[in-house]
PDB file of C-alpha atoms and ligand atoms in Angstrom:
ATOM      1  CA  UNK H 113     -27.220  59.865 -67.735  1.00 39.00           C
ATOM      2  CA  UNK H 114     -25.363  58.688 -70.730  1.00 40.00           C
ATOM      3  CA  UNK H 115     -27.212  57.981 -73.875  1.00 41.00           C
ATOM      4  CA  UNK H 116     -25.533  55.926 -76.584  1.00 43.00           C
ATOM      5  CA  UNK H 117     -28.280  56.466 -79.157  1.00 53.00           C
ATOM      6  CA  UNK H 118     -29.262  59.534 -81.059  1.00 49.00           C
ATOM      7  CA  UNK H 119     -32.217  60.996 -79.134  1.00 48.00           C
ATOM      8  CA  UNK H 120     -31.862  63.393 -76.235  1.00 60.00           C
ATOM      9  CA  UNK H 121     -34.848  62.126 -74.164  1.00 74.00           C
ATOM     10  CA  UNK H 122     -36.964  64.485 -72.069  1.00 78.00           C
ATOM     11  CA  UNK H 123     -35.491  64.459 -68.521  1.00 81.00           C
ATOM     12  CA  UNK H 124     -38.926  63.529 -67.177  1.00 83.00           C
ATOM     13  CA  UNK H 125     -38.332  59.851 -67.725  1.00 82.00           C
ATOM     14  CA  UNK H 126     -34.917  59.802 -66.111  1.00 81.00           C
ATOM     15  CA  UNK H 127     -36.163  61.912 -63.180  1.00 83.00           C
ATOM     16  CA  UNK H 128     -39.063  59.414 -62.637  1.00 83.00           C
ATOM     17  CA  UNK H 129     -36.429  56.668 -62.567  1.00 86.00           C
ATOM     18  CA  UNK H 130     -34.339  58.448 -59.847  1.00 84.00           C
ATOM     19  CA  UNK H 131     -37.635  58.984 -57.887  1.00 81.00           C
ATOM     20  CA  UNK H 132     -38.577  55.367 -58.119  1.00 84.00           C
ATOM     21  CA  UNK H 133     -35.157  54.262 -56.851  1.00 81.00           C
ATOM     22  CA  UNK H 134     -35.469  56.720 -53.988  1.00 81.00           C
ATOM     23  CA  UNK H 135     -38.997  55.718 -52.966  1.00 73.00           C
ATOM     24  CA  UNK H 136     -39.315  51.958 -53.466  1.00 66.00           C
ATOM     25  CA  UNK H 137     -37.559  48.756 -52.542  1.00 60.00           C
ATOM     26  CA  UNK H 138     -39.068  46.683 -55.336  1.00 62.00           C
ATOM     27  CA  UNK H 139     -37.021  43.665 -54.496  1.00 60.00           C
ATOM     28  CA  UNK H 140     -38.149  40.139 -55.576  1.00 58.00           C
ATOM     29  CA  UNK H 141     -36.227  38.341 -52.879  1.00 65.00           C
ATOM     30  CA  UNK H 142     -39.388  37.691 -50.849  1.00 81.00           C
ATOM     31  CA  UNK H 143     -41.241  36.088 -53.742  1.00 86.00           C
ATOM     32  CA  UNK H 144     -40.985  32.283 -53.629  1.00 91.00           C
ATOM     33  CA  UNK H 145     -39.263  30.625 -56.494  1.00 92.00           C
ATOM     34  CA  UNK H 146     -42.414  28.810 -57.668  1.00 95.00           C
ATOM     35  CA  UNK H 147     -44.139  32.168 -58.080  1.00 94.00           C
ATOM     36  CA  UNK H 148     -41.266  33.776 -59.860  1.00 93.00           C
ATOM     37  CA  UNK H 149     -41.086  30.696 -62.159  1.00 96.00           C
ATOM     38  CA  UNK H 150     -44.807  30.751 -62.869  1.00 97.00           C
ATOM     39  CA  UNK H 151     -44.924  34.478 -63.651  1.00 96.00           C
ATOM     40  CA  UNK H 152     -41.745  34.477 -65.686  1.00 97.00           C
ATOM     41  CA  UNK H 153     -42.822  31.350 -67.682  1.00 98.00           C
ATOM     42  CA  UNK H 154     -46.217  32.801 -68.462  1.00 98.00           C
ATOM     43  CA  UNK H 155     -44.911  36.146 -69.598  1.00 98.00           C
ATOM     44  CA  UNK H 156     -42.282  34.475 -71.835  1.00 98.00           C
ATOM     45  CA  UNK H 157     -44.843  32.040 -73.173  1.00 98.00           C
ATOM     46  CA  UNK H 158     -47.067  34.947 -74.249  1.00 98.00           C
ATOM     47  CA  UNK H 159     -44.136  36.591 -76.019  1.00 98.00           C
ATOM     48  CA  UNK H 160     -43.217  33.344 -77.725  1.00 98.00           C
ATOM     49  CA  UNK H 161     -46.870  32.800 -78.780  1.00 98.00           C
ATOM     50  CA  UNK H 162     -46.948  36.196 -80.490  1.00 98.00           C
ATOM     51  CA  UNK H 163     -43.619  35.479 -82.235  1.00 98.00           C
ATOM     52  CA  UNK H 164     -44.989  32.183 -83.605  1.00 98.00           C
ATOM     53  CA  UNK H 165     -48.512  33.504 -84.455  1.00 98.00           C
ATOM     54  CA  UNK H 166     -47.244  36.636 -86.242  1.00 98.00           C
ATOM     55  CA  UNK H 167     -44.025  35.126 -87.619  1.00 98.00           C
ATOM     56  CA  UNK H 168     -41.807  37.765 -86.160  1.00 98.00           C
ATOM     57  CA  UNK H 169     -38.656  38.380 -88.298  1.00 98.00           C
ATOM     58  CA  UNK H 170     -35.041  38.852 -87.250  1.00 98.00           C
ATOM     59  CA  UNK H 171     -35.323  42.539 -88.260  1.00 98.00           C
ATOM     60  CA  UNK H 172     -38.295  42.959 -85.875  1.00 98.00           C
ATOM     61  CA  UNK H 173     -36.464  40.981 -83.186  1.00 98.00           C
ATOM     62  CA  UNK H 174     -33.449  43.219 -83.410  1.00 98.00           C
ATOM     63  CA  UNK H 175     -35.571  46.388 -83.522  1.00 98.00           C
ATOM     64  CA  UNK H 176     -37.216  45.179 -80.307  1.00 98.00           C
ATOM     65  CA  UNK H 177     -33.875  44.463 -78.651  1.00 98.00           C
ATOM     66  CA  UNK H 178     -32.537  47.948 -79.603  1.00 98.00           C
ATOM     67  CA  UNK H 179     -35.708  49.518 -78.217  1.00 98.00           C
ATOM     68  CA  UNK H 180     -35.515  47.737 -74.945  1.00 98.00           C
ATOM     69  CA  UNK H 181     -32.002  49.041 -74.549  1.00 98.00           C
ATOM     70  CA  UNK H 182     -33.233  52.565 -75.296  1.00 98.00           C
ATOM     71  CA  UNK H 183     -35.920  52.373 -72.670  1.00 98.00           C
ATOM     72  CA  UNK H 184     -33.237  51.822 -70.045  1.00 97.00           C
ATOM     73  CA  UNK H 185     -30.953  54.454 -71.515  1.00 97.00           C
ATOM     74  CA  UNK H 186     -33.663  57.079 -71.476  1.00 97.00           C
ATOM     75  CA  UNK H 187     -34.602  56.121 -67.937  1.00 96.00           C
ATOM     76  CA  UNK H 188     -38.158  55.424 -69.156  1.00 97.00           C
ATOM     77  CA  UNK H 189     -38.947  52.024 -67.416  1.00 96.00           C
ATOM     78  CA  UNK H 190     -41.163  53.729 -64.832  1.00 95.00           C
ATOM     79  CA  UNK H 191     -42.942  55.688 -67.591  1.00 96.00           C
ATOM     80  CA  UNK H 192     -43.363  52.671 -69.834  1.00 98.00           C
ATOM     81  CA  UNK H 193     -44.692  50.406 -67.053  1.00 98.00           C
ATOM     82  CA  UNK H 194     -46.960  52.951 -65.470  1.00 98.00           C
ATOM     83  CA  UNK H 195     -48.492  53.949 -68.794  1.00 98.00           C
ATOM     84  CA  UNK H 196     -49.039  50.370 -70.242  1.00 98.00           C
ATOM     85  CA  UNK H 197     -48.925  47.950 -67.329  1.00 98.00           C
ATOM     86  CA  UNK H 198     -49.900  49.549 -63.975  1.00 98.00           C
ATOM     87  CA  UNK H 199     -53.595  49.808 -64.651  1.00 98.00           C
ATOM     88  CA  UNK H 200     -53.972  46.059 -64.575  1.00 98.00           C
ATOM     89  CA  UNK H 201     -52.000  45.723 -61.337  1.00 98.00           C
ATOM     90  CA  UNK H 202     -54.226  48.440 -59.802  1.00 98.00           C
ATOM     91  CA  UNK H 203     -57.313  46.615 -60.909  1.00 98.00           C
ATOM     92  CA  UNK H 204     -56.250  43.411 -59.335  1.00 98.00           C
ATOM     93  CA  UNK H 205     -55.030  45.122 -56.092  1.00 97.00           C
ATOM     94  CA  UNK H 206     -58.273  46.891 -55.429  1.00 97.00           C
ATOM     95  CA  UNK H 207     -60.983  44.456 -56.864  1.00 97.00           C
ATOM     96  CA  UNK H 208     -62.164  43.487 -53.275  1.00 97.00           C
ATOM     97  CA  UNK H 209     -62.940  47.098 -52.344  1.00 97.00           C
ATOM     98  CA  UNK H 210     -66.494  48.391 -51.509  1.00 97.00           C
ATOM     99  CA  UNK H 211     -65.134  51.941 -51.083  1.00 97.00           C
ATOM    100  CA  UNK H 212     -64.011  54.550 -53.669  1.00 98.00           C
ATOM    101  CA  UNK H 213     -62.483  53.407 -56.891  1.00 97.00           C
ATOM    102  CA  UNK H 214     -58.723  53.951 -57.265  1.00 98.00           C
ATOM    103  CA  UNK H 215     -56.528  54.438 -60.184  1.00 98.00           C
ATOM    104  CA  UNK H 216     -52.771  54.197 -60.962  1.00 98.00           C
ATOM    105  CA  UNK H 217     -50.155  56.196 -59.126  1.00 98.00           C
ATOM    106  CA  UNK H 218     -48.086  56.925 -62.215  1.00 97.00           C
ATOM    107  CA  UNK H 219     -44.360  57.876 -62.235  1.00 96.00           C
ATOM    108  CA  UNK H 220     -44.514  61.385 -60.635  1.00 96.00           C
ATOM    109  CA  UNK H 221     -45.512  61.006 -56.983  1.00 96.00           C
ATOM    110  CA  UNK H 222     -43.219  62.565 -54.484  1.00 95.00           C
ATOM    111  CA  UNK H 223     -43.764  61.892 -50.715  1.00 96.00           C
ATOM    112  CA  UNK H 224     -43.666  64.659 -48.117  1.00 97.00           C
ATOM    113  CA  UNK H 225     -45.456  67.512 -49.840  1.00 98.00           C
ATOM    114  CA  UNK H 226     -46.125  70.627 -47.619  1.00 98.00           C
ATOM    115  CA  UNK H 227     -49.071  70.426 -45.087  1.00 98.00           C
ATOM    116  CA  UNK H 228     -51.856  72.860 -46.002  1.00 98.00           C
ATOM    117  CA  UNK H 229     -54.349  72.022 -43.284  1.00 98.00           C
ATOM    118  CA  UNK H 230     -58.150  71.102 -43.863  1.00 98.00           C
ATOM    119  CA  UNK H 231     -58.857  74.163 -45.926  1.00 98.00           C
ATOM    120  CA  UNK H 232     -55.847  75.098 -47.976  1.00 98.00           C
ATOM    121  CA  UNK H 233     -54.305  76.062 -51.201  1.00 98.00           C
ATOM    122  CA  UNK H 234     -51.692  73.987 -52.836  1.00 98.00           C
ATOM    123  CA  UNK H 235     -48.253  75.713 -53.248  1.00 98.00           C
ATOM    124  CA  UNK H 236     -48.252  77.623 -56.601  1.00 98.00           C
ATOM    125  CA  UNK H 237     -46.473  80.419 -58.363  1.00 98.00           C
ATOM    126  CA  UNK H 238     -47.827  83.899 -58.061  1.00 96.00           C
ATOM    127  CA  UNK H 239     -48.707  83.945 -61.718  1.00 95.00           C
ATOM    128  CA  UNK H 240     -49.770  80.248 -61.915  1.00 98.00           C
ATOM    129  CA  UNK H 241     -51.882  79.904 -65.033  1.00 97.00           C
ATOM    130  CA  UNK H 242     -55.121  77.946 -65.176  1.00 97.00           C
ATOM    131  CA  UNK H 243     -58.757  78.144 -63.988  1.00 97.00           C
ATOM    132  CA  UNK H 244     -58.917  78.309 -60.201  1.00 97.00           C
ATOM    133  CA  UNK H 245     -60.505  75.073 -58.863  1.00 98.00           C
ATOM    134  CA  UNK H 246     -61.949  74.320 -55.441  1.00 98.00           C
ATOM    135  CA  UNK H 247     -62.514  70.637 -54.577  1.00 98.00           C
ATOM    136  CA  UNK H 248     -64.332  70.000 -51.327  1.00 98.00           C
ATOM    137  CA  UNK H 249     -65.554  66.856 -49.744  1.00 98.00           C
ATOM    138  CA  UNK H 250     -65.224  64.298 -46.977  1.00 98.00           C
ATOM    139  CA  UNK H 251     -63.299  61.115 -46.098  1.00 98.00           C
ATOM    140  CA  UNK H 252     -65.403  58.346 -44.616  1.00 98.00           C
ATOM    141  CA  UNK H 253     -64.972  54.673 -43.845  1.00 98.00           C
ATOM    142  CA  UNK H 254     -67.129  52.169 -45.883  1.00 98.00           C
ATOM    143  CA  UNK H 255     -69.424  51.913 -42.824  1.00 95.00           C
ATOM    144  CA  UNK H 256     -70.103  55.622 -43.128  1.00 97.00           C
ATOM    145  CA  UNK H 257     -68.151  57.035 -40.178  1.00 98.00           C
ATOM    146  CA  UNK H 258     -66.011  60.146 -40.781  1.00 98.00           C
ATOM    147  CA  UNK H 259     -62.303  59.490 -40.749  1.00 98.00           C
ATOM    148  CA  UNK H 260     -61.039  62.557 -38.733  1.00 98.00           C
ATOM    149  CA  UNK H 261     -57.331  61.582 -38.950  1.00 98.00           C
ATOM    150  CA  UNK H 262     -57.280  61.278 -42.742  1.00 98.00           C
ATOM    151  CA  UNK H 263     -54.635  62.859 -44.891  1.00 98.00           C
ATOM    152  CA  UNK H 264     -55.001  63.779 -48.521  1.00 98.00           C
ATOM    153  CA  UNK H 265     -51.924  64.095 -50.702  1.00 98.00           C
ATOM    154  CA  UNK H 266     -52.565  65.863 -54.011  1.00 98.00           C
ATOM    155  CA  UNK H 267     -50.216  66.425 -56.934  1.00 98.00           C
ATOM    156  CA  UNK H 268     -50.833  67.358 -60.531  1.00 98.00           C
ATOM    157  CA  UNK H 269     -49.440  68.962 -63.625  1.00 97.00           C
ATOM    158  CA  UNK H 270     -49.633  72.690 -64.442  1.00 97.00           C
ATOM    159  CA  UNK H 271     -51.421  74.531 -67.204  1.00 96.00           C
ATOM    160  CA  UNK H 272     -48.706  73.351 -69.577  1.00 94.00           C
ATOM    161  CA  UNK H 273     -48.946  69.725 -68.463  1.00 94.00           C
ATOM    162  CA  UNK H 274     -45.655  69.811 -66.439  1.00 94.00           C
ATOM    163  CA  UNK H 275     -44.849  68.473 -62.977  1.00 96.00           C
ATOM    164  CA  UNK H 276     -42.690  69.983 -60.354  1.00 97.00           C
ATOM    165  CA  UNK H 277     -39.559  67.858 -59.484  1.00 95.00           C
ATOM    166  CA  UNK H 278     -39.866  66.168 -62.868  1.00 93.00           C
ATOM    167  CA  UNK H 279     -39.505  69.165 -65.221  1.00 93.00           C
ATOM    168  CA  UNK H 280     -36.597  71.385 -64.213  1.00 92.00           C
ATOM    169  CA  UNK H 281     -37.132  74.950 -63.101  1.00 93.00           C
ATOM    170  CA  UNK H 282     -40.563  74.575 -61.549  1.00 97.00           C
ATOM    171  CA  UNK H 283     -40.592  75.430 -57.744  1.00 97.00           C
ATOM    172  CA  UNK H 284     -39.938  72.185 -55.754  1.00 97.00           C
ATOM    173  CA  UNK H 285     -43.446  71.736 -54.334  1.00 98.00           C
ATOM    174  CA  UNK H 286     -45.403  73.457 -56.998  1.00 98.00           C
ATOM    175  CA  UNK H 287     -48.969  72.002 -57.185  1.00 98.00           C
ATOM    176  CA  UNK H 288     -48.141  69.377 -54.599  1.00 98.00           C
ATOM    177  CA  UNK H 289     -49.712  69.522 -51.082  1.00 98.00           C
ATOM    178  CA  UNK H 290     -50.877  67.451 -48.067  1.00 98.00           C
ATOM    179  CA  UNK H 291     -54.239  68.138 -46.420  1.00 98.00           C
ATOM    180  CA  UNK H 292     -55.443  66.941 -43.005  1.00 98.00           C
ATOM    181  CA  UNK H 293     -59.191  66.686 -42.792  1.00 98.00           C
ATOM    182  CA  UNK H 294     -61.044  68.565 -39.982  1.00 98.00           C
ATOM    183  CA  UNK H 295     -62.861  67.043 -36.926  1.00 98.00           C
ATOM    184  CA  UNK H 296     -65.734  66.092 -39.232  1.00 98.00           C
ATOM    185  CA  UNK H 297     -63.597  64.449 -41.881  1.00 98.00           C
ATOM    186  CA  UNK H 298     -64.101  67.211 -44.340  1.00 98.00           C
ATOM    187  CA  UNK H 299     -61.710  69.239 -46.480  1.00 98.00           C
ATOM    188  CA  UNK H 300     -61.452  72.021 -49.084  1.00 98.00           C
ATOM    189  CA  UNK H 301     -58.554  72.335 -51.421  1.00 98.00           C
ATOM    190  CA  UNK H 302     -57.766  75.208 -53.810  1.00 98.00           C
ATOM    191  CA  UNK H 303     -55.661  74.723 -56.879  1.00 98.00           C
ATOM    192  CA  UNK H 304     -55.926  75.231 -60.642  1.00 98.00           C
ATOM    193  CA  UNK H 305     -57.216  72.956 -63.340  1.00 97.00           C
ATOM    194  CA  UNK H 306     -54.350  71.120 -64.940  1.00 95.00           C
ATOM    195  CA  UNK H 307     -54.017  70.604 -68.663  1.00 90.00           C
ATOM    196  CA  UNK H 308     -54.106  67.358 -70.573  1.00 92.00           C
ATOM    197  CA  UNK H 309     -50.785  65.589 -70.391  1.00 90.00           C
ATOM    198  CA  UNK H 310     -48.750  64.345 -73.295  1.00 94.00           C
ATOM    199  CA  UNK H 311     -46.187  61.810 -72.235  1.00 93.00           C
ATOM    200  CA  UNK H 312     -42.648  62.588 -73.399  1.00 92.00           C
ATOM    201  CA  UNK H 313     -42.307  61.883 -77.121  1.00 93.00           C
ATOM    202  CA  UNK H 314     -38.574  62.175 -77.673  1.00 93.00           C
ATOM    203  CA  UNK H 315     -37.553  59.003 -75.757  1.00 97.00           C
ATOM    204  CA  UNK H 316     -38.184  55.351 -76.144  1.00 98.00           C
ATOM    205  CA  UNK H 317     -41.840  55.471 -75.192  1.00 98.00           C
ATOM    206  CA  UNK H 318     -42.380  58.206 -77.802  1.00 97.00           C
ATOM    207  CA  UNK H 319     -40.583  56.007 -80.414  1.00 97.00           C
ATOM    208  CA  UNK H 320     -43.066  53.242 -79.686  1.00 98.00           C
ATOM    209  CA  UNK H 321     -46.005  55.550 -79.884  1.00 98.00           C
ATOM    210  CA  UNK H 322     -44.757  56.984 -83.247  1.00 97.00           C
ATOM    211  CA  UNK H 323     -43.835  53.667 -84.750  1.00 97.00           C
ATOM    212  CA  UNK H 324     -47.315  52.216 -83.831  1.00 98.00           C
ATOM    213  CA  UNK H 325     -49.268  55.280 -84.914  1.00 98.00           C
ATOM    214  CA  UNK H 326     -50.739  55.776 -81.445  1.00 98.00           C
ATOM    215  CA  UNK H 327     -51.158  59.116 -79.555  1.00 97.00           C
ATOM    216  CA  UNK H 328     -49.432  60.100 -76.302  1.00 97.00           C
ATOM    217  CA  UNK H 329     -52.206  61.815 -74.427  1.00 98.00           C
ATOM    218  CA  UNK H 330     -53.594  61.400 -70.958  1.00 98.00           C
ATOM    219  CA  UNK H 331     -56.705  63.434 -70.032  1.00 98.00           C
ATOM    220  CA  UNK H 332     -56.150  66.216 -67.478  1.00 98.00           C
ATOM    221  CA  UNK H 333     -56.094  64.741 -64.050  1.00 98.00           C
ATOM    222  CA  UNK H 334     -55.479  65.359 -60.292  1.00 98.00           C
ATOM    223  CA  UNK H 335     -53.462  62.614 -58.499  1.00 98.00           C
ATOM    224  CA  UNK H 336     -54.469  61.833 -54.895  1.00 98.00           C
ATOM    225  CA  UNK H 337     -53.494  59.528 -52.088  1.00 98.00           C
ATOM    226  CA  UNK H 338     -55.846  59.285 -49.171  1.00 98.00           C
ATOM    227  CA  UNK H 339     -54.665  57.628 -46.036  1.00 98.00           C
ATOM    228  CA  UNK H 340     -56.239  57.094 -42.594  1.00 98.00           C
ATOM    229  CA  UNK H 341     -55.251  54.871 -39.605  1.00 98.00           C
ATOM    230  CA  UNK H 342     -56.688  51.349 -39.968  1.00 98.00           C
ATOM    231  CA  UNK H 343     -57.639  51.786 -43.586  1.00 98.00           C
ATOM    232  CA  UNK H 344     -56.229  50.794 -46.903  1.00 98.00           C
ATOM    233  CA  UNK H 345     -54.408  53.634 -48.722  1.00 98.00           C
ATOM    234  CA  UNK H 346     -56.488  54.877 -51.673  1.00 98.00           C
ATOM    235  CA  UNK H 347     -54.435  56.016 -54.638  1.00 98.00           C
ATOM    236  CA  UNK H 348     -56.641  57.616 -57.276  1.00 98.00           C
ATOM    237  CA  UNK H 349     -56.891  60.213 -60.067  1.00 98.00           C
ATOM    238  CA  UNK H 350     -59.706  62.614 -60.720  1.00 98.00           C
ATOM    239  CA  UNK H 351     -60.668  63.661 -64.222  1.00 98.00           C
ATOM    240  CA  UNK H 352     -62.974  66.277 -65.757  1.00 98.00           C
ATOM    241  CA  UNK H 353     -66.171  65.444 -67.611  1.00 97.00           C
ATOM    242  CA  UNK H 354     -66.058  66.547 -71.170  1.00 96.00           C
ATOM    243  CA  UNK H 355     -62.266  66.873 -71.409  1.00 96.00           C
ATOM    244  CA  UNK H 356     -60.197  65.545 -74.327  1.00 96.00           C
ATOM    245  CA  UNK H 357     -58.956  61.983 -74.049  1.00 98.00           C
ATOM    246  CA  UNK H 358     -61.147  60.866 -71.221  1.00 98.00           C
ATOM    247  CA  UNK H 359     -62.161  57.923 -73.504  1.00 97.00           C
ATOM    248  CA  UNK H 360     -58.726  57.169 -75.005  1.00 98.00           C
ATOM    249  CA  UNK H 361     -56.273  57.715 -72.187  1.00 98.00           C
ATOM    250  CA  UNK H 362     -52.868  56.299 -73.242  1.00 98.00           C
ATOM    251  CA  UNK H 363     -52.537  54.921 -69.748  1.00 98.00           C
ATOM    252  CA  UNK H 364     -56.030  53.337 -69.587  1.00 98.00           C
ATOM    253  CA  UNK H 365     -56.613  54.735 -66.218  1.00 98.00           C
ATOM    254  CA  UNK H 366     -59.918  56.588 -66.421  1.00 98.00           C
ATOM    255  CA  UNK H 367     -62.970  55.334 -64.539  1.00 98.00           C
ATOM    256  CA  UNK H 368     -66.469  56.954 -64.609  1.00 97.00           C
ATOM    257  CA  UNK H 369     -66.497  57.108 -60.776  1.00 97.00           C
ATOM    258  CA  UNK H 370     -63.393  59.365 -60.903  1.00 98.00           C
ATOM    259  CA  UNK H 371     -64.952  61.997 -63.183  1.00 98.00           C
ATOM    260  CA  UNK H 372     -65.470  65.486 -61.774  1.00 98.00           C
ATOM    261  CA  UNK H 373     -68.115  67.916 -63.050  1.00 98.00           C
ATOM    262  CA  UNK H 374     -67.105  71.344 -61.724  1.00 98.00           C
ATOM    263  CA  UNK H 375     -69.553  74.348 -61.819  1.00 97.00           C
ATOM    264  CA  UNK H 376     -68.777  78.012 -61.765  1.00 96.00           C
ATOM    265  CA  UNK H 377     -67.903  79.117 -58.199  1.00 96.00           C
ATOM    266  CA  UNK H 378     -70.583  81.312 -56.471  1.00 91.00           C
ATOM    267  CA  UNK H 379     -68.009  83.206 -54.439  1.00 80.00           C
ATOM    268  CA  UNK H 380     -65.930  84.544 -57.394  1.00 78.00           C
ATOM    269  CA  UNK H 381     -63.679  83.237 -60.121  1.00 85.00           C
ATOM    270  CA  UNK H 382     -63.117  79.722 -61.089  1.00 96.00           C
ATOM    271  CA  UNK H 383     -64.917  76.478 -60.493  1.00 98.00           C
ATOM    272  CA  UNK H 384     -66.031  74.299 -57.605  1.00 98.00           C
ATOM    273  CA  UNK H 385     -66.727  70.664 -57.305  1.00 98.00           C
ATOM    274  CA  UNK H 386     -67.721  68.294 -54.475  1.00 98.00           C
ATOM    275  CA  UNK H 387     -66.062  64.903 -54.279  1.00 98.00           C
ATOM    276  CA  UNK H 388     -66.026  62.399 -51.366  1.00 98.00           C
ATOM    277  CA  UNK H 389     -63.579  59.525 -50.654  1.00 98.00           C
ATOM    278  CA  UNK H 390     -64.641  56.266 -49.015  1.00 98.00           C
ATOM    279  CA  UNK H 391     -61.796  54.117 -47.540  1.00 98.00           C
ATOM    280  CA  UNK H 392     -61.731  50.354 -47.057  1.00 98.00           C
ATOM    281  CA  UNK H 393     -61.006  49.143 -43.487  1.00 98.00           C
ATOM    282  CA  UNK H 394     -57.605  47.382 -43.485  1.00 96.00           C
ATOM    283  CA  UNK H 395     -57.952  43.606 -43.549  1.00 85.00           C
TER     284      UNK H 395
HETATM  285  C1  LIG J 282     -48.454  60.974 -65.836  1.00 52.35           C
HETATM  286  O1  LIG J 282     -48.730  62.217 -65.313  1.00 52.35           O
HETATM  287  C2  LIG J 282     -49.249  59.948 -65.376  1.00 52.35           C
HETATM  288  O2  LIG J 282     -50.157  60.217 -64.514  1.00 52.35           O
HETATM  289  C3  LIG J 282     -49.015  58.650 -65.877  1.00 52.35           C
HETATM  290  C4  LIG J 282     -49.790  57.537 -65.401  1.00 52.35           C
HETATM  291  C5  LIG J 282     -47.983  58.428 -66.819  1.00 52.35           C
HETATM  292  C6  LIG J 282     -47.254  59.453 -67.238  1.00 52.35           C
HETATM  293  C7  LIG J 282     -47.498  60.731 -66.767  1.00 52.35           C
HETATM  294 FE1  LIG J 283     -50.087  62.321 -63.909  1.00 52.35          FE
END
């Protein structure tokens, strides 16, 4: 990556950009011109409305132009979009659902995490820091039947708020795993409680946050994707009741239905929580 401005941005942003290019097609060629025209026109109109209403100056316009260039140079378009825009797309995409609430995917999903069965521990370092956490539950269809072929992908940050494959020098699949539920549709996954996550502050997104006087925090969260044949993919995040920033997430992605309330484990150290997932039959 070549940067032509003076910040050396956290590699997390650029790594997320590479991931996005590897995972997605994201092409607009199948969108009819009328739709492109409508969306582009409305977005531009809302920008123009703000310029007129707030009497935006040339200095502000040029600062904005320089900042947009920086977002690209820092590889932070996925970070920017997933933090400030994705939550509305997720809301619209899932508003028809009767099943479990979803939340945004965010920039750090990697497909193909190691299989750990129906009762497993996510890959972690021998000295992985953090409170041990056991999450157990079931996957059912909205009608109530267990989905015995369901898979649960889980990924999350470590005790320091860092993700494998995004921050260098963390083992490749650290705190990333894929569960297959058992013949009753139930699962148990052992991991550690992640820390709150502060989005990188030394790139263009951080510049915006500093310039606006905002904060960069997301509450601690577990990311999940639950899939089963004949059902809509459920992408969600789970949060912890009472944690910092559950009510002022920079990414606006917290929902009350996604809040966990773990209790001390009876069988030893750490905490346990039950959480079930209900999937929508595919349309
Ligand atoms: C994250 O871990 C995340 O989940 C989101 C949405 C944005 C930045 C980092
Ligand atoms: Fe995250």
